[in-house]
Coordinates of C-alpha atoms in Angstrom, one line a residue:
M6 CA -19.8 1.5 -36.1
K7 CA -17.4 -1.3 -36.9
I8 CA -13.9 -1.0 -35.6
K9 CA -10.7 -3.0 -35.7
L10 CA -7.7 -2.6 -33.4
R11 CA -4.4 -4.3 -34.3
G12 CA -1.5 -4.8 -31.9
K13 CA -0.3 -7.1 -29.1
I14 CA -3.6 -8.5 -27.8
V15 CA -3.6 -9.3 -24.0
T16 CA -5.7 -12.3 -23.2
P17 CA -5.9 -14.1 -19.8
S18 CA -3.4 -16.7 -21.0
R19 CA -1.2 -15.3 -23.7
I20 CA -0.2 -12.3 -25.9
I21 CA -1.4 -12.5 -29.5
E22 CA 1.3 -10.8 -31.5
N23 CA 0.0 -8.7 -34.5
G24 CA -3.5 -9.7 -33.5
D25 CA -6.9 -8.1 -34.2
V26 CA -9.8 -7.1 -32.0
C27 CA -13.0 -6.3 -33.9
A28 CA -16.2 -4.7 -32.6
E29 CA -19.5 -3.7 -33.9
N30 CA -22.0 -1.4 -32.1
G31 CA -19.9 -1.6 -28.9
I32 CA -19.7 -5.4 -28.8
I33 CA -16.6 -7.5 -29.5
T34 CA -17.1 -9.7 -32.6
Y35 CA -13.6 -11.2 -33.1
V36 CA -10.3 -11.6 -31.2
G37 CA -7.5 -13.5 -32.8
T38 CA -4.7 -13.4 -35.4
H39 CA -4.6 -10.8 -38.1
R40 CA -7.3 -10.9 -40.8
N41 CA -7.0 -9.3 -44.2
D42 CA -10.4 -7.5 -44.1
D43 CA -9.4 -4.0 -43.0
A44 CA -11.6 -2.4 -45.6
L45 CA -14.7 -3.6 -43.7
Y46 CA -13.7 -1.7 -40.5
E47 CA -12.5 1.6 -39.2
T48 CA -9.0 0.2 -38.5
A49 CA -6.3 1.4 -36.0
D50 CA -2.9 -0.2 -36.2
Y51 CA -1.2 0.1 -32.8
G52 CA 2.0 -1.8 -33.8
D53 CA 3.9 -2.9 -30.8
R54 CA 1.5 -1.4 -28.2
Y55 CA -0.6 -3.7 -26.0
I56 CA -4.4 -3.9 -26.5
S57 CA -6.1 -5.0 -23.3
P58 CA -9.5 -5.0 -21.7
G59 CA -10.5 -1.8 -20.0
F60 CA -9.5 -1.6 -16.4
I61 CA -12.1 -2.3 -13.7
D62 CA -11.6 -0.4 -10.4
M63 CA -14.0 -1.7 -7.7
H64 CA -12.8 0.7 -5.0
L65 CA -12.3 4.3 -5.9
H66 CA -13.2 7.6 -4.1
G67 CA -12.1 10.4 -6.3
G68 CA -9.7 12.0 -8.7
G69 CA -9.0 15.2 -10.7
G70 CA -9.6 17.3 -7.5
A71 CA -13.1 15.8 -6.9
D72 CA -14.5 13.3 -4.5
F73 CA -17.7 11.3 -4.8
M74 CA -18.6 12.7 -1.3
D75 CA -18.8 16.1 -2.9
G76 CA -22.2 14.9 -3.9
T77 CA -22.5 16.8 -7.2
K78 CA -22.9 15.7 -10.8
Q79 CA -19.9 17.7 -11.8
A80 CA -17.7 15.8 -9.2
F81 CA -18.9 12.5 -10.5
E82 CA -18.1 13.5 -14.1
T83 CA -14.7 14.9 -13.2
I84 CA -13.7 11.6 -11.4
S85 CA -15.0 9.6 -14.3
E86 CA -13.1 11.5 -16.9
T87 CA -9.9 11.6 -14.9
H88 CA -9.7 7.8 -14.4
L89 CA -10.9 7.1 -17.9
K90 CA -7.8 8.7 -19.2
H91 CA -5.8 6.1 -17.2
G92 CA -7.6 3.2 -18.7
T93 CA -10.5 2.7 -16.2
T94 CA -13.6 1.8 -18.1
T95 CA -15.6 0.5 -15.2
M96 CA -15.6 1.9 -11.7
L97 CA -17.5 1.6 -8.4
A98 CA -18.0 5.0 -6.9
T99 CA -17.0 4.6 -3.3
T100 CA -18.5 6.5 -0.3
L101 CA -17.1 7.1 3.2
T102 CA -18.7 6.9 6.6
C103 CA -21.0 10.0 6.7
P104 CA -24.4 11.3 7.8
D105 CA -27.3 9.5 6.1
E106 CA -28.3 12.8 4.4
E107 CA -25.0 12.9 2.5
L108 CA -25.3 9.3 1.5
F109 CA -28.8 9.7 0.2
N110 CA -27.8 12.7 -1.8
I111 CA -25.1 10.6 -3.5
F112 CA -27.8 8.0 -4.4
D113 CA -29.8 10.8 -6.0
V114 CA -26.8 12.1 -8.0
F115 CA -25.9 8.6 -9.2
G116 CA -29.5 8.0 -10.1
K117 CA -29.7 11.1 -12.2
I118 CA -26.5 10.2 -14.1
A119 CA -27.8 6.6 -14.6
S120 CA -31.1 7.9 -16.0
E121 CA -29.4 10.0 -18.6
G122 CA -28.2 6.8 -20.3
K123 CA -24.9 8.3 -21.3
N124 CA -21.8 6.3 -22.2
T125 CA -20.0 6.3 -18.9
N126 CA -17.6 4.2 -16.8
L127 CA -19.7 4.7 -13.6
Y128 CA -21.0 1.2 -13.0
G129 CA -22.4 1.3 -9.4
L130 CA -21.7 2.2 -5.8
H131 CA -19.5 0.8 -3.1
L132 CA -20.5 1.7 0.4
E133 CA -17.4 1.8 2.7
G134 CA -19.0 2.0 6.2
P135 CA -20.6 3.0 8.5
Y136 CA -20.4 -0.4 10.2
F137 CA -16.8 -0.5 11.1
A138 CA -14.5 -1.2 14.1
V139 CA -13.5 2.2 15.6
S140 CA -10.0 0.8 16.3
Q141 CA -9.6 0.1 12.6
K142 CA -11.3 3.3 11.3
G143 CA -8.3 4.7 9.4
A144 CA -9.5 7.9 7.7
Q145 CA -13.2 7.1 8.4
D146 CA -15.0 9.6 10.6
E147 CA -15.6 8.0 14.0
K148 CA -18.7 10.2 14.7
Y149 CA -20.8 8.2 12.2
I150 CA -19.6 4.6 12.9
V151 CA -22.5 2.5 14.2
D152 CA -23.8 -1.1 14.4
P153 CA -25.7 -2.5 11.4
K154 CA -29.2 -2.3 12.8
K155 CA -31.9 -3.6 10.6
E156 CA -34.0 -0.4 10.6
H157 CA -30.9 1.6 9.5
Y158 CA -29.5 -0.6 6.7
E159 CA -33.0 -1.3 5.3
K160 CA -33.6 2.4 4.9
I161 CA -30.3 2.7 3.1
L162 CA -31.1 -0.3 0.8
E163 CA -34.6 1.2 0.1
K164 CA -33.1 4.4 -1.1
G165 CA -30.0 3.2 -2.9
G166 CA -30.2 -0.6 -3.3
K167 CA -30.6 -0.6 -7.0
Y168 CA -27.2 1.2 -7.4
I169 CA -25.2 -0.4 -4.6
K170 CA -22.9 -3.2 -5.9
R171 CA -20.8 -3.9 -2.8
W172 CA -20.7 -2.9 0.9
S173 CA -17.6 -3.0 3.2
I174 CA -18.5 -4.0 6.8
A175 CA -16.7 -5.2 9.9
P176 CA -18.3 -8.6 10.4
E177 CA -17.8 -8.6 14.2
R178 CA -20.4 -5.7 14.6
E179 CA -23.7 -6.9 16.0
G180 CA -26.1 -7.6 13.2
A181 CA -23.4 -7.9 10.5
M182 CA -24.1 -11.6 9.8
E183 CA -27.8 -11.0 9.1
L184 CA -26.8 -8.0 6.9
G185 CA -24.4 -10.2 4.9
R186 CA -27.1 -12.7 4.2
K187 CA -29.5 -10.0 3.0
L188 CA -26.9 -8.4 0.8
S189 CA -26.0 -11.7 -0.8
A190 CA -29.6 -12.4 -1.5
M191 CA -29.9 -9.0 -3.3
G192 CA -26.8 -9.6 -5.4
I193 CA -24.7 -7.1 -3.5
L194 CA -21.2 -8.2 -2.5
P195 CA -20.6 -8.1 1.3
S196 CA -16.9 -7.4 2.0
M197 CA -15.0 -7.5 5.3
G198 CA -13.0 -4.4 6.1
H199 CA -11.9 -1.9 8.8
S200 CA -12.3 -4.8 11.2
E201 CA -10.8 -6.4 14.3
A202 CA -12.4 -9.8 13.5
E203 CA -10.5 -13.0 14.4
Y204 CA -10.4 -16.2 12.3
E205 CA -13.5 -17.7 13.8
T206 CA -15.6 -14.6 13.0
A207 CA -14.1 -14.4 9.5
L208 CA -15.0 -18.0 8.8
E209 CA -18.6 -17.4 10.1
A210 CA -18.8 -14.3 7.9
Y211 CA -17.6 -16.2 4.9
D212 CA -20.5 -18.7 5.5
N213 CA -22.8 -15.7 5.6
G214 CA -21.8 -14.2 2.3
Y215 CA -18.7 -12.2 3.0
T216 CA -16.4 -13.6 0.3
H217 CA -14.1 -10.6 -0.1
L218 CA -11.6 -8.6 1.9
T219 CA -11.4 -4.8 1.5
H220 CA -7.9 -3.4 0.9
F221 CA -6.0 -6.4 2.2
Y222 CA -3.6 -5.6 5.1
S223 CA -5.0 -2.1 5.5
G224 CA -7.5 -1.5 8.3
M225 CA -7.7 -5.1 9.5
S226 CA -6.6 -7.3 12.3
T227 CA -3.6 -9.6 12.4
I228 CA -2.2 -12.3 14.7
T229 CA -2.2 -11.6 18.4
R230 CA -1.1 -13.6 21.4
R231 CA -3.1 -14.1 24.6
S232 CA -1.9 -16.4 27.5
G233 CA 0.7 -17.8 25.2
F234 CA -1.8 -18.8 22.4
R235 CA -1.8 -17.1 19.0
H236 CA -5.1 -16.0 17.6
L237 CA -5.4 -15.3 13.9
G238 CA -6.8 -12.1 12.5
L239 CA -8.3 -11.1 9.1
I240 CA -5.0 -11.0 7.4
E241 CA -4.2 -14.6 8.2
S242 CA -7.8 -15.5 7.4
G243 CA -7.4 -14.1 3.9
Y244 CA -4.7 -16.8 3.2
I245 CA -6.3 -19.7 5.1
I246 CA -9.9 -19.4 3.8
D247 CA -9.2 -20.4 0.2
G248 CA -12.5 -19.0 -1.2
L249 CA -11.8 -15.5 0.0
T250 CA -10.8 -13.0 -2.6
V251 CA -8.7 -10.0 -1.7
E252 CA -8.0 -6.5 -3.2
I253 CA -4.7 -4.8 -2.9
I254 CA -3.7 -1.1 -3.3
A255 CA -0.6 -1.7 -5.4
D256 CA 0.5 1.9 -5.4
G257 CA 4.0 0.9 -4.1
C258 CA 3.2 2.6 -0.7
H259 CA 0.4 0.8 1.1
L260 CA 2.2 -2.6 0.6
P261 CA 6.0 -3.0 0.0
P262 CA 7.2 -4.9 -3.0
E263 CA 7.9 -8.0 -1.0
L264 CA 4.3 -8.2 0.1
L265 CA 3.0 -7.6 -3.4
R266 CA 5.1 -10.5 -4.5
Y267 CA 4.0 -12.7 -1.7
I268 CA 0.3 -12.0 -2.1
Y269 CA 0.6 -12.7 -5.8
R270 CA 2.2 -16.0 -5.2
A271 CA 0.0 -17.0 -2.3
K272 CA -3.5 -15.9 -3.4
G273 CA -2.7 -15.9 -7.1
P274 CA -4.1 -13.6 -9.9
Y275 CA -7.6 -15.3 -9.9
R276 CA -8.3 -14.3 -6.3
T277 CA -6.4 -11.0 -6.1
A278 CA -7.8 -7.7 -7.6
L279 CA -6.0 -4.4 -7.9
V280 CA -7.8 -1.3 -6.6
T281 CA -6.7 2.3 -6.5
D282 CA -8.7 3.4 -3.4
S283 CA -7.8 6.8 -4.9
L284 CA -8.8 10.1 -3.3
R285 CA -9.5 13.4 -5.0
A286 CA -5.8 14.1 -5.6
A287 CA -5.4 11.2 -8.1
G288 CA -4.4 12.6 -11.4
T289 CA -3.3 16.0 -9.9
D290 CA -0.2 17.6 -8.5
A291 CA -1.8 18.6 -5.3
K292 CA 0.2 18.7 -2.1
T293 CA -2.8 18.8 0.3
M294 CA -6.4 17.8 -0.1
F295 CA -9.7 17.2 1.7
I296 CA -10.8 13.7 2.3
G297 CA -14.5 13.2 2.2
S298 CA -16.8 16.1 1.6
K299 CA -15.6 19.6 2.0
E300 CA -18.3 20.2 4.6
N301 CA -17.6 17.2 6.8
G302 CA -14.2 16.1 5.7
Y303 CA -10.7 17.2 6.8
E304 CA -7.4 18.1 5.2
V305 CA -4.6 15.5 4.6
I306 CA -1.2 15.8 3.1
I307 CA 0.2 14.3 -0.1
E308 CA 3.8 13.2 -0.1
D309 CA 5.9 10.2 -1.2
G310 CA 3.2 9.4 -3.7
V311 CA 0.4 8.7 -1.1
A312 CA -2.1 10.6 1.1
K313 CA -1.3 10.7 4.8
L314 CA -3.1 11.8 7.9
P315 CA -2.0 15.3 9.1
D316 CA 0.1 13.8 11.8
R317 CA 1.7 11.3 9.4
S318 CA 0.6 8.5 11.7
A319 CA -1.0 6.5 8.9
F320 CA -2.0 6.6 5.3
A321 CA -5.4 8.3 4.5
G322 CA -5.7 6.7 1.1
S323 CA -4.0 6.5 -2.2
I324 CA -3.6 8.9 -5.1
A325 CA -3.0 6.1 -7.7
T326 CA -4.6 5.5 -11.0
A327 CA -5.1 2.0 -12.5
D328 CA -2.2 2.2 -14.9
R329 CA 0.2 2.7 -12.0
L330 CA -1.1 -0.4 -10.3
V331 CA -0.5 -2.6 -13.3
R332 CA 2.9 -1.0 -13.8
N333 CA 3.9 -1.7 -10.2
M334 CA 2.8 -5.4 -10.4
L335 CA 5.0 -5.8 -13.4
K336 CA 7.9 -4.1 -11.6
Y337 CA 7.6 -5.5 -8.1
A338 CA 5.6 -8.7 -8.1
D339 CA 7.5 -10.7 -10.8
C340 CA 4.3 -11.4 -12.7
G341 CA 3.8 -11.2 -16.4
I342 CA 1.6 -8.8 -18.4
C343 CA -1.3 -11.3 -18.6
D344 CA -1.6 -11.7 -14.9
A345 CA -1.0 -8.0 -14.1
V346 CA -3.8 -7.1 -16.5
R347 CA -6.0 -9.9 -15.2
M348 CA -5.9 -8.5 -11.7
M349 CA -7.2 -5.2 -13.0
T350 CA -9.8 -6.7 -15.4
A351 CA -11.0 -10.3 -15.3
T352 CA -10.5 -10.8 -11.6
P353 CA -12.5 -7.8 -10.4
A354 CA -15.2 -8.6 -13.0
A355 CA -15.4 -12.2 -11.6
I356 CA -15.5 -11.0 -8.0
M357 CA -18.3 -8.5 -8.8
K358 CA -20.1 -11.0 -11.1
I359 CA -19.9 -8.6 -14.0
N360 CA -20.2 -11.0 -16.8
D361 CA -20.2 -8.7 -19.8
R362 CA -16.7 -7.3 -19.6
G363 CA -13.2 -8.0 -18.2
T364 CA -11.7 -10.0 -21.1
L365 CA -11.4 -9.4 -24.8
T366 CA -13.9 -12.1 -25.7
E367 CA -16.5 -12.3 -28.5
G368 CA -19.8 -11.1 -27.3
K369 CA -18.5 -8.9 -24.5
I370 CA -18.6 -5.1 -24.3
A371 CA -15.8 -3.4 -26.3
D372 CA -14.2 -1.6 -23.3
I373 CA -10.5 -1.5 -24.4
C374 CA -7.3 0.3 -23.4
V375 CA -4.1 0.6 -25.4
F376 CA -0.7 1.1 -23.7
D377 CA 3.0 0.9 -24.3
D378 CA 5.7 -1.2 -22.6
N379 CA 5.6 1.1 -19.5
V380 CA 1.8 0.9 -19.2
N381 CA 1.4 4.5 -20.4
I382 CA -2.2 4.7 -21.7
T383 CA -2.3 6.0 -25.2
D384 CA -5.9 5.2 -26.3
V385 CA -9.2 4.1 -24.6
Y386 CA -12.4 2.8 -26.0
L387 CA -15.6 2.8 -24.0
K388 CA -18.3 0.5 -25.5
G389 CA -16.4 0.7 -28.8
Q390 CA -16.2 4.5 -28.9
K391 CA -12.8 6.1 -28.8
V392 CA -12.4 8.5 -25.9
C393 CA -10.5 11.8 -26.3
L394 CA -7.7 11.7 -23.7

């Protein structure tokens, strides 16, 4: 199939007004100014709407009433379809700290979906835990938090290694540095998160493969004072270690507008990715929901546009979709459309070393979303095929 989409083309550096994106058999073949060869294509003229790369969400737990921890094919498909409607054409299914049996079941479900060879936005798995600091556990279940012992993580990698794309770990846990080196050698991204690490540990972790910070500012240490001396935490390390990339939950709740603006200015769009960290209530009108699996999870409340622990002492996760993140960066961070889109496309692709998507470039996969001035998604193309929203 040969398709042509016309509209305001979003590239990393500029907007091409009245531009064309052409694709054949799911691969982009042309991006540029309007060409008078519409008869050769199935053409869609989107006028003043934006045409951008499909969104890439590298940290996502659920949506549409389902959570990946449900461990069923139906749950995976529900989440996939929910976020696809909001422009997400590539996602990492994210787990929570849980019994090994639940984790291994998720590997099995993902493997079955992958073996079907269907056109899907499910790209791989992101393990969030179980190697965390209890003091920074957030909504993670403390019962299953442990140290990264070799015999344990090698069993996990043996069963799910070909699907795992990233793993969030507290680098101060005993054995974490060795695990970071192993993951890096396997092409899996080690990420620091849910951690009490100070700067010296963060720097050592960076040298051992941990080049990314999980949900920046959430579940991580900050500056403390002991005997008059200030000691830097992970938050400060994220700014000081230039090579570290960060991800932010730009739902307008986890981080205030002033911080969104500051992170954008300080880290820049090349080192800042947007993530939803969304739970099962994303894309629904639910007022309460379970976090994690319905067998081992617990109920949280939804109010003020975010999920909260039952005692309202902390957030339990977000209910955002990717379009909301881009919209908020435009609204709160004083960044233009190119940078807002970059942080949801090219930057996460670069962080995850996904080289075949993330920009509208000749030779890349034709994952595309179309939206208006308010980032309301009107059309989505997955590998060149239009998705029914």
